[in-house]
PDB file of C-alpha atoms in Angstrom:
ATOM      1  CA  MET C   1     -84.455  -7.576 -82.305  1.00 92.00           C
ATOM      2  CA  LYS C   2     -85.059  -4.220 -80.604  1.00 95.00           C
ATOM      3  CA  PHE C   3     -83.603  -2.760 -77.345  1.00 97.00           C
ATOM      4  CA  GLY C   4     -85.251  -0.870 -74.364  1.00 97.00           C
ATOM      5  CA  VAL C   5     -82.748   1.148 -72.284  1.00 98.00           C
ATOM      6  CA  VAL C   6     -84.091   1.805 -68.794  1.00 98.00           C
ATOM      7  CA  VAL C   7     -83.426   5.168 -67.115  1.00 97.00           C
ATOM      8  CA  PHE C   8     -83.394   5.170 -63.266  1.00 96.00           C
ATOM      9  CA  PRO C   9     -82.981   8.345 -61.164  1.00 95.00           C
ATOM     10  CA  GLY C  10     -79.211   8.525 -61.185  1.00 96.00           C
ATOM     11  CA  SER C  11     -78.439   6.444 -64.354  1.00 97.00           C
ATOM     12  CA  ASN C  12     -75.689   8.215 -66.304  1.00 96.00           C
ATOM     13  CA  CYS C  13     -74.749   5.757 -68.984  1.00 97.00           C
ATOM     14  CA  ASP C  14     -78.278   5.541 -70.567  1.00 97.00           C
ATOM     15  CA  ARG C  15     -77.459   7.900 -73.534  1.00 97.00           C
ATOM     16  CA  ASP C  16     -74.148   6.247 -74.189  1.00 97.00           C
ATOM     17  CA  MET C  17     -75.931   2.925 -74.253  1.00 98.00           C
ATOM     18  CA  TYR C  18     -78.596   4.340 -76.723  1.00 98.00           C
ATOM     19  CA  ASP C  19     -75.830   5.786 -78.957  1.00 97.00           C
ATOM     20  CA  ALA C  20     -73.824   2.537 -79.024  1.00 97.00           C
ATOM     21  CA  LEU C  21     -76.890   0.507 -79.836  1.00 97.00           C
ATOM     22  CA  SER C  22     -78.691   2.879 -82.184  1.00 96.00           C
ATOM     23  CA  TYR C  23     -75.883   4.742 -84.090  1.00 95.00           C
ATOM     24  CA  GLU C  24     -73.065   2.302 -83.902  1.00 95.00           C
ATOM     25  CA  LEU C  25     -74.965  -0.945 -84.268  1.00 95.00           C
ATOM     26  CA  GLY C  26     -77.975   0.203 -86.043  1.00 95.00           C
ATOM     27  CA  MET C  27     -80.456  -1.364 -83.710  1.00 95.00           C
ATOM     28  CA  GLU C  28     -83.943  -0.099 -82.923  1.00 96.00           C
ATOM     29  CA  VAL C  29     -83.799   1.397 -79.292  1.00 97.00           C
ATOM     30  CA  LYS C  30     -86.515   2.701 -77.076  1.00 97.00           C
ATOM     31  CA  MET C  31     -85.819   4.660 -73.850  1.00 98.00           C
ATOM     32  CA  LEU C  32     -87.768   3.433 -70.887  1.00 98.00           C
ATOM     33  CA  TRP C  33     -88.477   5.375 -67.605  1.00 97.00           C
ATOM     34  CA  HIS C  34     -88.153   3.305 -64.449  1.00 96.00           C
ATOM     35  CA  LYS C  35     -91.711   4.057 -63.661  1.00 95.00           C
ATOM     36  CA  ASP C  36     -92.939   2.505 -66.870  1.00 94.00           C
ATOM     37  CA  LYS C  37     -94.644  -0.813 -66.246  1.00 94.00           C
ATOM     38  CA  ASP C  38     -95.697  -1.747 -69.790  1.00 95.00           C
ATOM     39  CA  LEU C  39     -93.222  -3.947 -71.567  1.00 96.00           C
ATOM     40  CA  SER C  40     -95.830  -5.297 -73.896  1.00 94.00           C
ATOM     41  CA  ASP C  41     -93.876  -3.763 -76.866  1.00 94.00           C
ATOM     42  CA  PHE C  42     -91.050  -6.135 -76.169  1.00 96.00           C
ATOM     43  CA  THR C  43     -91.105  -9.810 -77.245  1.00 95.00           C
ATOM     44  CA  THR C  44     -88.684 -12.552 -76.153  1.00 94.00           C
ATOM     45  CA  ASP C  45     -86.535 -11.713 -79.153  1.00 94.00           C
ATOM     46  CA  ASP C  46     -85.916  -8.254 -77.604  1.00 96.00           C
ATOM     47  CA  CYS C  47     -83.570  -7.094 -74.928  1.00 97.00           C
ATOM     48  CA  ILE C  48     -83.931  -4.758 -71.917  1.00 97.00           C
ATOM     49  CA  VAL C  49     -80.775  -3.010 -70.893  1.00 98.00           C
ATOM     50  CA  LEU C  50     -80.094  -1.658 -67.422  1.00 98.00           C
ATOM     51  CA  PRO C  51     -77.365   0.944 -67.927  1.00 98.00           C
ATOM     52  CA  GLY C  52     -74.584   2.030 -65.541  1.00 97.00           C
ATOM     53  CA  GLY C  53     -74.776   4.996 -63.167  1.00 96.00           C
ATOM     54  CA  PHE C  54     -75.652   5.528 -59.544  1.00 96.00           C
ATOM     55  CA  SER C  55     -79.346   4.661 -59.306  1.00 95.00           C
ATOM     56  CA  TYR C  56     -80.887   6.164 -56.173  1.00 93.00           C
ATOM     57  CA  GLY C  57     -77.574   7.558 -55.213  1.00 93.00           C
ATOM     58  CA  ASP C  58     -76.220   4.046 -54.443  1.00 94.00           C
ATOM     59  CA  TYR C  59     -78.171   4.466 -51.061  1.00 93.00           C
ATOM     60  CA  LEU C  60     -78.076   1.490 -48.690  1.00 95.00           C
ATOM     61  CA  ARG C  61     -76.230  -0.734 -51.268  1.00 95.00           C
ATOM     62  CA  CYS C  62     -75.637  -0.249 -55.068  1.00 96.00           C
ATOM     63  CA  GLY C  63     -78.777  -1.307 -56.842  1.00 95.00           C
ATOM     64  CA  ALA C  64     -80.610  -2.147 -53.631  1.00 95.00           C
ATOM     65  CA  ILE C  65     -83.398   0.468 -54.162  1.00 94.00           C
ATOM     66  CA  ALA C  66     -83.654   0.378 -57.906  1.00 94.00           C
ATOM     67  CA  ARG C  67     -85.110  -3.094 -57.740  1.00 90.00           C
ATOM     68  CA  PHE C  68     -88.380  -1.635 -56.286  1.00 91.00           C
ATOM     69  CA  SER C  69     -88.916   0.472 -59.317  1.00 93.00           C
ATOM     70  CA  PRO C  70     -92.240  -0.414 -61.092  1.00 95.00           C
ATOM     71  CA  LEU C  71     -90.384  -1.391 -64.167  1.00 96.00           C
ATOM     72  CA  MET C  72     -88.309  -3.952 -62.271  1.00 96.00           C
ATOM     73  CA  GLN C  73     -91.513  -5.735 -61.345  1.00 94.00           C
ATOM     74  CA  SER C  74     -92.442  -6.016 -65.035  1.00 96.00           C
ATOM     75  CA  LEU C  75     -88.825  -7.008 -65.811  1.00 97.00           C
ATOM     76  CA  GLY C  76     -89.097 -10.042 -63.511  1.00 96.00           C
ATOM     77  CA  GLU C  77     -92.194 -11.188 -65.614  1.00 96.00           C
ATOM     78  CA  PHE C  78     -90.359 -10.439 -68.842  1.00 97.00           C
ATOM     79  CA  VAL C  79     -87.482 -12.598 -67.759  1.00 97.00           C
ATOM     80  CA  ALA C  80     -89.740 -15.376 -66.653  1.00 97.00           C
ATOM     81  CA  LYS C  81     -91.192 -15.409 -70.241  1.00 96.00           C
ATOM     82  CA  GLY C  82     -87.671 -15.719 -71.741  1.00 95.00           C
ATOM     83  CA  GLY C  83     -86.950 -12.096 -72.563  1.00 96.00           C
ATOM     84  CA  LYS C  84     -83.388 -10.986 -72.650  1.00 96.00           C
ATOM     85  CA  VAL C  85     -81.785  -8.479 -70.217  1.00 97.00           C
ATOM     86  CA  LEU C  86     -78.348  -7.010 -70.142  1.00 98.00           C
ATOM     87  CA  GLY C  87     -77.068  -5.088 -67.014  1.00 98.00           C
ATOM     88  CA  VAL C  88     -73.963  -3.081 -67.259  1.00 98.00           C
ATOM     89  CA  CYS C  89     -72.094  -1.893 -64.100  1.00 98.00           C
ATOM     90  CA  ASN C  90     -74.891  -0.487 -61.924  1.00 98.00           C
ATOM     91  CA  GLY C  91     -77.184  -2.513 -64.056  1.00 98.00           C
ATOM     92  CA  PHE C  92     -75.323  -5.653 -63.067  1.00 98.00           C
ATOM     93  CA  GLN C  93     -75.478  -4.605 -59.415  1.00 98.00           C
ATOM     94  CA  ILE C  94     -79.290  -4.105 -59.774  1.00 97.00           C
ATOM     95  CA  LEU C  95     -79.668  -7.563 -61.378  1.00 98.00           C
ATOM     96  CA  CYS C  96     -77.844  -9.150 -58.470  1.00 98.00           C
ATOM     97  CA  GLU C  97     -79.853  -7.242 -55.829  1.00 96.00           C
ATOM     98  CA  ALA C  98     -83.088  -8.230 -57.638  1.00 96.00           C
ATOM     99  CA  GLY C  99     -82.028 -11.863 -57.418  1.00 96.00           C
ATOM    100  CA  LEU C 100     -82.137 -12.249 -61.319  1.00 97.00           C
ATOM    101  CA  LEU C 101     -78.411 -13.054 -61.116  1.00 98.00           C
ATOM    102  CA  PRO C 102     -76.598 -14.820 -58.339  1.00 98.00           C
ATOM    103  CA  GLY C 103     -74.043 -13.195 -56.053  1.00 97.00           C
ATOM    104  CA  ALA C 104     -73.176  -9.644 -55.254  1.00 97.00           C
ATOM    105  CA  LEU C 105     -70.748  -6.778 -56.140  1.00 97.00           C
ATOM    106  CA  LEU C 106     -68.720  -5.643 -53.231  1.00 96.00           C
ATOM    107  CA  ALA C 107     -66.421  -2.671 -52.723  1.00 95.00           C
ATOM    108  CA  ASN C 108     -63.189  -2.911 -54.745  1.00 96.00           C
ATOM    109  CA  ALA C 109     -60.396  -4.607 -52.856  1.00 94.00           C
ATOM    110  CA  ASN C 110     -58.261  -1.531 -52.971  1.00 92.00           C
ATOM    111  CA  GLN C 111     -60.987   0.686 -51.608  1.00 88.00           C
ATOM    112  CA  GLN C 112     -60.860   2.992 -54.665  1.00 94.00           C
ATOM    113  CA  PHE C 113     -63.080   3.924 -57.541  1.00 96.00           C
ATOM    114  CA  ILE C 114     -61.338   2.557 -60.620  1.00 98.00           C
ATOM    115  CA  CYS C 115     -61.839   4.225 -63.925  1.00 97.00           C
ATOM    116  CA  LYS C 116     -59.512   2.770 -66.686  1.00 97.00           C
ATOM    117  CA  ASN C 117     -59.260   0.500 -69.674  1.00 97.00           C
ATOM    118  CA  ILE C 118     -58.792  -3.147 -68.745  1.00 98.00           C
ATOM    119  CA  HIS C 119     -58.821  -6.443 -70.711  1.00 98.00           C
ATOM    120  CA  ILE C 120     -61.455  -9.150 -70.435  1.00 98.00           C
ATOM    121  CA  ILE C 121     -61.546 -12.532 -72.115  1.00 98.00           C
ATOM    122  CA  GLY C 122     -64.740 -13.964 -73.383  1.00 96.00           C
ATOM    123  CA  GLU C 123     -66.051 -17.556 -73.656  1.00 93.00           C
ATOM    124  CA  GLU C 124     -64.573 -18.027 -77.055  1.00 91.00           C
ATOM    125  CA  GLY C 125     -61.177 -16.752 -75.875  1.00 95.00           C
ATOM    126  CA  GLN C 126     -61.602 -13.379 -77.476  1.00 96.00           C
ATOM    127  CA  VAL C 127     -59.601 -10.642 -75.699  1.00 98.00           C
ATOM    128  CA  LEU C 128     -61.302  -7.260 -75.514  1.00 98.00           C
ATOM    129  CA  GLN C 129     -60.084  -3.919 -74.273  1.00 98.00           C
ATOM    130  CA  ILE C 130     -63.078  -2.374 -72.442  1.00 98.00           C
ATOM    131  CA  PRO C 131     -63.258   0.459 -69.803  1.00 98.00           C
ATOM    132  CA  ILE C 132     -64.374  -0.080 -66.210  1.00 98.00           C
ATOM    133  CA  ALA C 133     -65.629   2.700 -63.982  1.00 98.00           C
ATOM    134  CA  HIS C 134     -66.839   1.488 -60.588  1.00 97.00           C
ATOM    135  CA  GLY C 135     -66.239   1.561 -56.820  1.00 96.00           C
ATOM    136  CA  GLU C 136     -68.176  -1.651 -56.078  1.00 97.00           C
ATOM    137  CA  GLY C 137     -67.313  -4.256 -58.767  1.00 98.00           C
ATOM    138  CA  ARG C 138     -65.673  -7.098 -56.800  1.00 97.00           C
ATOM    139  CA  TYR C 139     -67.825 -10.085 -57.816  1.00 98.00           C
ATOM    140  CA  TYR C 140     -68.574 -12.236 -54.848  1.00 97.00           C
ATOM    141  CA  ALA C 141     -70.553 -15.389 -54.451  1.00 97.00           C
ATOM    142  CA  ASP C 142     -70.031 -18.530 -52.155  1.00 95.00           C
ATOM    143  CA  GLU C 143     -67.852 -21.295 -53.484  1.00 96.00           C
ATOM    144  CA  ALA C 144     -70.860 -23.493 -54.361  1.00 97.00           C
ATOM    145  CA  THR C 145     -72.385 -20.770 -56.478  1.00 98.00           C
ATOM    146  CA  LEU C 146     -69.025 -19.977 -58.192  1.00 98.00           C
ATOM    147  CA  ASP C 147     -68.545 -23.660 -59.030  1.00 98.00           C
ATOM    148  CA  ALA C 148     -72.063 -23.870 -60.293  1.00 98.00           C
ATOM    149  CA  LEU C 149     -71.468 -20.753 -62.539  1.00 98.00           C
ATOM    150  CA  GLU C 150     -68.314 -22.284 -63.962  1.00 97.00           C
ATOM    151  CA  ALA C 151     -69.854 -25.776 -64.434  1.00 97.00           C
ATOM    152  CA  GLY C 152     -72.797 -24.150 -66.195  1.00 96.00           C
ATOM    153  CA  GLY C 153     -70.748 -22.056 -68.562  1.00 95.00           C
ATOM    154  CA  GLN C 154     -72.213 -18.935 -67.027  1.00 97.00           C
ATOM    155  CA  VAL C 155     -69.075 -16.943 -66.587  1.00 97.00           C
ATOM    156  CA  ILE C 156     -69.153 -14.777 -69.711  1.00 97.00           C
ATOM    157  CA  TYR C 157     -66.080 -12.512 -69.153  1.00 98.00           C
ATOM    158  CA  ARG C 158     -63.041 -12.685 -66.890  1.00 98.00           C
ATOM    159  CA  TYR C 159     -60.309  -9.976 -66.288  1.00 98.00           C
ATOM    160  CA  CYS C 160     -57.174 -10.751 -68.015  1.00 98.00           C
ATOM    161  CA  ASP C 161     -53.930  -9.184 -69.220  1.00 98.00           C
ATOM    162  CA  ALA C 162     -53.460  -7.939 -72.830  1.00 97.00           C
ATOM    163  CA  LYS C 163     -52.472 -11.435 -73.971  1.00 97.00           C
ATOM    164  CA  GLY C 164     -55.591 -13.097 -72.398  1.00 97.00           C
ATOM    165  CA  ASN C 165     -53.891 -14.500 -69.319  1.00 98.00           C
ATOM    166  CA  ILE C 166     -56.237 -14.648 -66.330  1.00 98.00           C
ATOM    167  CA  THR C 167     -53.833 -13.528 -63.569  1.00 98.00           C
ATOM    168  CA  PRO C 168     -54.343 -11.954 -60.154  1.00 97.00           C
ATOM    169  CA  ALA C 169     -52.276  -8.921 -61.403  1.00 97.00           C
ATOM    170  CA  ALA C 170     -54.873  -8.382 -64.234  1.00 98.00           C
ATOM    171  CA  ASN C 171     -57.764  -8.384 -61.777  1.00 98.00           C
ATOM    172  CA  PRO C 172     -58.535  -4.706 -61.092  1.00 98.00           C
ATOM    173  CA  ASN C 173     -61.004  -5.012 -58.198  1.00 98.00           C
ATOM    174  CA  GLY C 174     -60.323  -8.373 -56.520  1.00 97.00           C
ATOM    175  CA  ALA C 175     -63.391 -10.103 -58.132  1.00 98.00           C
ATOM    176  CA  LEU C 176     -63.490 -13.743 -57.225  1.00 97.00           C
ATOM    177  CA  ARG C 177     -62.032 -15.966 -59.974  1.00 98.00           C
ATOM    178  CA  ASN C 178     -61.374 -12.807 -61.961  1.00 98.00           C
ATOM    179  CA  ILE C 179     -65.098 -12.724 -62.893  1.00 98.00           C
ATOM    180  CA  ALA C 180     -66.126  -9.558 -64.803  1.00 98.00           C
ATOM    181  CA  GLY C 181     -69.529 -10.838 -66.100  1.00 98.00           C
ATOM    182  CA  ILE C 182     -71.934 -13.684 -65.719  1.00 98.00           C
ATOM    183  CA  CYS C 183     -75.331 -14.851 -67.077  1.00 97.00           C
ATOM    184  CA  ASN C 184     -78.134 -16.928 -65.736  1.00 97.00           C
ATOM    185  CA  ALA C 185     -78.553 -20.623 -66.511  1.00 96.00           C
ATOM    186  CA  GLU C 186     -80.932 -19.939 -69.266  1.00 95.00           C
ATOM    187  CA  ARG C 187     -78.535 -17.523 -70.947  1.00 95.00           C
ATOM    188  CA  THR C 188     -81.183 -14.755 -71.063  1.00 96.00           C
ATOM    189  CA  VAL C 189     -79.929 -12.442 -68.300  1.00 97.00           C
ATOM    190  CA  PHE C 190     -76.383 -11.025 -68.670  1.00 98.00           C
ATOM    191  CA  GLY C 191     -74.503  -8.804 -66.199  1.00 98.00           C
ATOM    192  CA  MET C 192     -71.015  -7.329 -66.517  1.00 98.00           C
ATOM    193  CA  MET C 193     -68.970  -4.658 -64.828  1.00 98.00           C
ATOM    194  CA  PRO C 194     -67.093  -3.329 -67.831  1.00 98.00           C
ATOM    195  CA  HIS C 195     -68.733  -0.792 -70.150  1.00 98.00           C
ATOM    196  CA  PRO C 196     -69.104  -2.066 -73.708  1.00 98.00           C
ATOM    197  CA  GLU C 197     -71.114   1.098 -74.649  1.00 97.00           C
ATOM    198  CA  ARG C 198     -68.155   3.244 -73.933  1.00 97.00           C
ATOM    199  CA  ALA C 199     -65.952   1.288 -76.442  1.00 97.00           C
ATOM    200  CA  SER C 200     -68.319   1.054 -79.340  1.00 97.00           C
ATOM    201  CA  SER C 201     -67.538   4.067 -81.447  1.00 95.00           C
ATOM    202  CA  LYS C 202     -64.836   4.424 -84.055  1.00 93.00           C
ATOM    203  CA  ALA C 203     -64.577   8.131 -83.364  1.00 92.00           C
ATOM    204  CA  LEU C 204     -63.592   7.246 -79.792  1.00 90.00           C
ATOM    205  CA  GLY C 205     -60.912   4.958 -80.937  1.00 93.00           C
ATOM    206  CA  ASN C 206     -62.089   1.573 -79.585  1.00 96.00           C
ATOM    207  CA  THR C 207     -64.874  -0.598 -80.975  1.00 97.00           C
ATOM    208  CA  ASP C 208     -64.184  -3.715 -78.886  1.00 97.00           C
ATOM    209  CA  GLY C 209     -67.453  -3.083 -77.027  1.00 97.00           C
ATOM    210  CA  GLN C 210     -69.428  -3.847 -80.185  1.00 96.00           C
ATOM    211  CA  GLU C 211     -68.097  -7.523 -79.936  1.00 96.00           C
ATOM    212  CA  VAL C 212     -69.764  -7.835 -76.561  1.00 96.00           C
ATOM    213  CA  PHE C 213     -73.167  -6.847 -77.907  1.00 96.00           C
ATOM    214  CA  LYS C 214     -72.596  -9.165 -80.897  1.00 94.00           C
ATOM    215  CA  ALA C 215     -71.390 -12.108 -78.821  1.00 92.00           C
ATOM    216  CA  LEU C 216     -74.022 -11.880 -76.125  1.00 89.00           C
ATOM    217  CA  LEU C 217     -77.057 -10.752 -77.960  1.00 86.00           C
ATOM    218  CA  LEU C 218     -76.815 -10.340 -81.714  1.00 82.00           C
ATOM    219  CA  ASN C 219     -75.008 -13.341 -82.919  1.00 76.00           C
ATOM    220  CA  ALA C 220     -76.255 -15.628 -80.163  1.00 65.00           C
ATOM    221  CA  VAL C 221     -77.885 -18.724 -81.346  1.00 50.00           C
ATOM    222  CA  PRO C 222     -81.343 -19.128 -79.939  1.00 47.00           C
ATOM    223  CA  ALA C 223     -81.444 -21.925 -77.398  1.00 41.00           C
TER     224      ALA C 223
ATOM    225  CA  MET N   1     -97.285   1.423 -29.317  1.00 93.00           C
ATOM    226  CA  THR N   2     -94.029   2.467 -30.930  1.00 96.00           C
ATOM    227  CA  TYR N   3     -91.042   0.281 -30.472  1.00 97.00           C
ATOM    228  CA  SER N   4     -87.490   1.479 -31.110  1.00 97.00           C
ATOM    229  CA  ILE N   5     -85.291  -1.012 -32.860  1.00 98.00           C
ATOM    230  CA  GLN N   6     -81.684  -0.940 -33.676  1.00 98.00           C
ATOM    231  CA  ILE N   7     -80.203  -3.081 -36.458  1.00 98.00           C
ATOM    232  CA  LYS N   8     -76.554  -3.711 -36.866  1.00 98.00           C
ATOM    233  CA  VAL N   9     -75.618  -4.621 -40.402  1.00 98.00           C
ATOM    234  CA  MET N  10     -72.054  -6.084 -40.861  1.00 97.00           C
ATOM    235  CA  PRO N  11     -70.064  -7.563 -43.728  1.00 96.00           C
ATOM    236  CA  LEU N  12     -69.820 -11.317 -43.381  1.00 95.00           C
ATOM    237  CA  LYS N  13     -66.924 -12.387 -41.279  1.00 92.00           C
ATOM    238  CA  GLU N  14     -65.094 -14.259 -44.040  1.00 89.00           C
ATOM    239  CA  LEU N  15     -65.353 -11.262 -46.419  1.00 91.00           C
ATOM    240  CA  LEU N  16     -62.564  -8.771 -46.924  1.00 89.00           C
ATOM    241  CA  ASP N  17     -63.759  -5.293 -45.636  1.00 92.00           C
ATOM    242  CA  PRO N  18     -61.682  -2.812 -47.643  1.00 91.00           C
ATOM    243  CA  GLN N  19     -63.110   0.117 -45.673  1.00 91.00           C
ATOM    244  CA  GLY N  20     -62.122  -1.469 -42.372  1.00 94.00           C
ATOM    245  CA  LYS N  21     -58.680  -2.149 -43.784  1.00 92.00           C
ATOM    246  CA  ALA N  22     -58.165   1.446 -44.829  1.00 92.00           C
ATOM    247  CA  VAL N  23     -59.235   2.756 -41.290  1.00 95.00           C
ATOM    248  CA  LEU N  24     -56.979   0.165 -39.536  1.00 96.00           C
ATOM    249  CA  GLY N  25     -54.022   1.714 -41.577  1.00 94.00           C
ATOM    250  CA  GLY N  26     -55.180   5.147 -40.395  1.00 95.00           C
ATOM    251  CA  LEU N  27     -55.244   3.997 -36.767  1.00 97.00           C
ATOM    252  CA  ALA N  28     -51.712   2.507 -37.104  1.00 95.00           C
ATOM    253  CA  ASN N  29     -50.575   5.900 -38.410  1.00 95.00           C
ATOM    254  CA  LEU N  30     -51.979   7.523 -35.193  1.00 96.00           C
ATOM    255  CA  GLY N  31     -49.790   5.153 -33.216  1.00 96.00           C
ATOM    256  CA  LEU N  32     -52.633   2.974 -32.174  1.00 96.00           C
ATOM    257  CA  ALA N  33     -50.813  -0.187 -33.280  1.00 92.00           C
ATOM    258  CA  SER N  34     -52.510  -2.424 -30.677  1.00 96.00           C
ATOM    259  CA  ILE N  35     -55.700  -2.260 -32.643  1.00 97.00           C
ATOM    260  CA  LYS N  36     -55.484  -5.287 -34.757  1.00 96.00           C
ATOM    261  CA  ASP N  37     -58.682  -5.399 -36.835  1.00 96.00           C
ATOM    262  CA  VAL N  38     -61.386  -2.991 -37.885  1.00 96.00           C
ATOM    263  CA  ARG N  39     -64.650  -3.972 -39.599  1.00 96.00           C
ATOM    264  CA  ILE N  40     -67.117  -1.347 -40.677  1.00 96.00           C
ATOM    265  CA  GLY N  41     -70.896  -1.929 -41.078  1.00 96.00           C
ATOM    266  CA  LYS N  42     -74.169   0.079 -40.663  1.00 97.00           C
ATOM    267  CA  HIS N  43     -76.283   1.013 -37.765  1.00 98.00           C
ATOM    268  CA  ILE N  44     -79.942   1.409 -38.670  1.00 98.00           C
ATOM    269  CA  THR N  45     -82.699   2.572 -36.245  1.00 97.00           C
ATOM    270  CA  LEU N  46     -86.360   1.875 -36.805  1.00 97.00           C
ATOM    271  CA  GLU N  47     -89.488   3.182 -35.113  1.00 97.00           C
ATOM    272  CA  VAL N  48     -92.027   0.377 -35.560  1.00 97.00           C
ATOM    273  CA  GLU N  49     -95.759   0.710 -34.728  1.00 97.00           C
ATOM    274  CA  ALA N  50     -96.739  -2.654 -33.395  1.00 96.00           C
ATOM    275  CA  GLY N  51     -99.088  -4.340 -30.968  1.00 96.00           C
ATOM    276  CA  SER N  52     -96.301  -6.207 -29.215  1.00 96.00           C
ATOM    277  CA  ALA N  53     -92.587  -6.533 -28.964  1.00 96.00           C
ATOM    278  CA  GLU N  54     -92.679  -9.781 -30.908  1.00 96.00           C
ATOM    279  CA  GLU N  55     -94.654  -8.282 -33.618  1.00 97.00           C
ATOM    280  CA  ALA N  56     -92.187  -5.282 -33.866  1.00 97.00           C
ATOM    281  CA  ARG N  57     -89.197  -7.670 -33.967  1.00 97.00           C
ATOM    282  CA  ALA N  58     -90.892  -9.729 -36.655  1.00 97.00           C
ATOM    283  CA  LYS N  59     -91.358  -6.652 -38.855  1.00 97.00           C
ATOM    284  CA  ALA N  60     -87.675  -5.684 -38.338  1.00 97.00           C
ATOM    285  CA  GLU N  61     -86.718  -9.186 -39.197  1.00 97.00           C
ATOM    286  CA  GLU N  62     -88.598  -9.005 -42.474  1.00 97.00           C
ATOM    287  CA  ALA N  63     -87.214  -5.563 -43.268  1.00 97.00           C
ATOM    288  CA  SER N  64     -83.709  -6.841 -42.545  1.00 97.00           C
ATOM    289  CA  LYS N  65     -84.012  -9.927 -44.597  1.00 95.00           C
ATOM    290  CA  LYS N  66     -85.739  -8.322 -47.564  1.00 93.00           C
ATOM    291  CA  LEU N  67     -83.888  -5.039 -47.840  1.00 95.00           C
ATOM    292  CA  LEU N  68     -81.738  -3.646 -45.079  1.00 97.00           C
ATOM    293  CA  ALA N  69     -79.201  -6.496 -45.369  1.00 97.00           C
ATOM    294  CA  ASN N  70     -78.007  -8.570 -48.387  1.00 96.00           C
ATOM    295  CA  PRO N  71     -77.415 -12.049 -47.058  1.00 94.00           C
ATOM    296  CA  VAL N  72     -74.909 -12.732 -49.876  1.00 95.00           C
ATOM    297  CA  MET N  73     -72.509 -10.343 -48.196  1.00 95.00           C
ATOM    298  CA  GLU N  74     -73.886  -9.221 -44.853  1.00 96.00           C
ATOM    299  CA  PHE N  75     -75.400 -10.437 -41.585  1.00 97.00           C
ATOM    300  CA  TYR N  76     -77.558  -8.516 -39.158  1.00 98.00           C
ATOM    301  CA  GLU N  77     -78.545  -8.375 -35.498  1.00 98.00           C
ATOM    302  CA  ILE N  78     -81.712  -6.862 -34.330  1.00 98.00           C
ATOM    303  CA  GLU N  79     -81.960  -5.174 -30.875  1.00 97.00           C
ATOM    304  CA  LEU N  80     -85.207  -3.934 -29.278  1.00 95.00           C
ATOM    305  CA  VAL N  81     -84.535  -0.838 -27.342  1.00 91.00           C
ATOM    306  CA  ASN N  82     -87.720  -0.359 -25.361  1.00 81.00           C
TER     307      ASN N  82
END
């Protein structure tokens, strides 16, 4: 399995993502420019990553302009074929704006940019400490969509306290149902606000982020 | 001819608008306590080259639906100025 990390104008977590996947996890990683159209190097075993940042200055809405990048057109076809995609932070916002994941990311309920370590709980009940850094991370979708996500097992991470309790107090941004990350019904497109790439190096004191890549992509049993 | 179009994009009524809430707090600090709610959206103006008002409006409608507003979180109103 190899990875492609997309750089948009305004991406700023692309190198961190490269380092986490390449140096920490030993994966083959290729950097992609948003004007690249050719994804023929990538098979359905591979994963394209949309990193965090402020693509196109967050103009209009976060992620709204990035979806028109030439690469995003190819990405739609890649997803249709069954290729895997992971969007982190701004990448998650782009996936929602592009319609590859349902819902939207709204301004944080407290109207502040939040940059801190928080806890999330995964589908297997594993509690991880991962940093968030966003101003617009409050996951929102209508009730029917939220019910469908839960029924389909598409909520991959929720905000929780250090013990794994999913409480309003542990919800940093007011996300509905404490949702920190979701996937599509086919489990090929993943989006999350927390930054696993910022918590993947022993030298930085936290490797919980590696568990995210393993759970979602590396250890995942093919459907 | 060129049609001037104004588009109002607002957060959906049922959504919390944190920006509006922060401004409401500011207004209360100014002593304007009678202002009970603030909601903040975007005002977008377009100059549209079109053969008729209907055509211009249709273009603005398409622009709003596909890009200017995100129906998951916003609604829009289109007004033809000339």
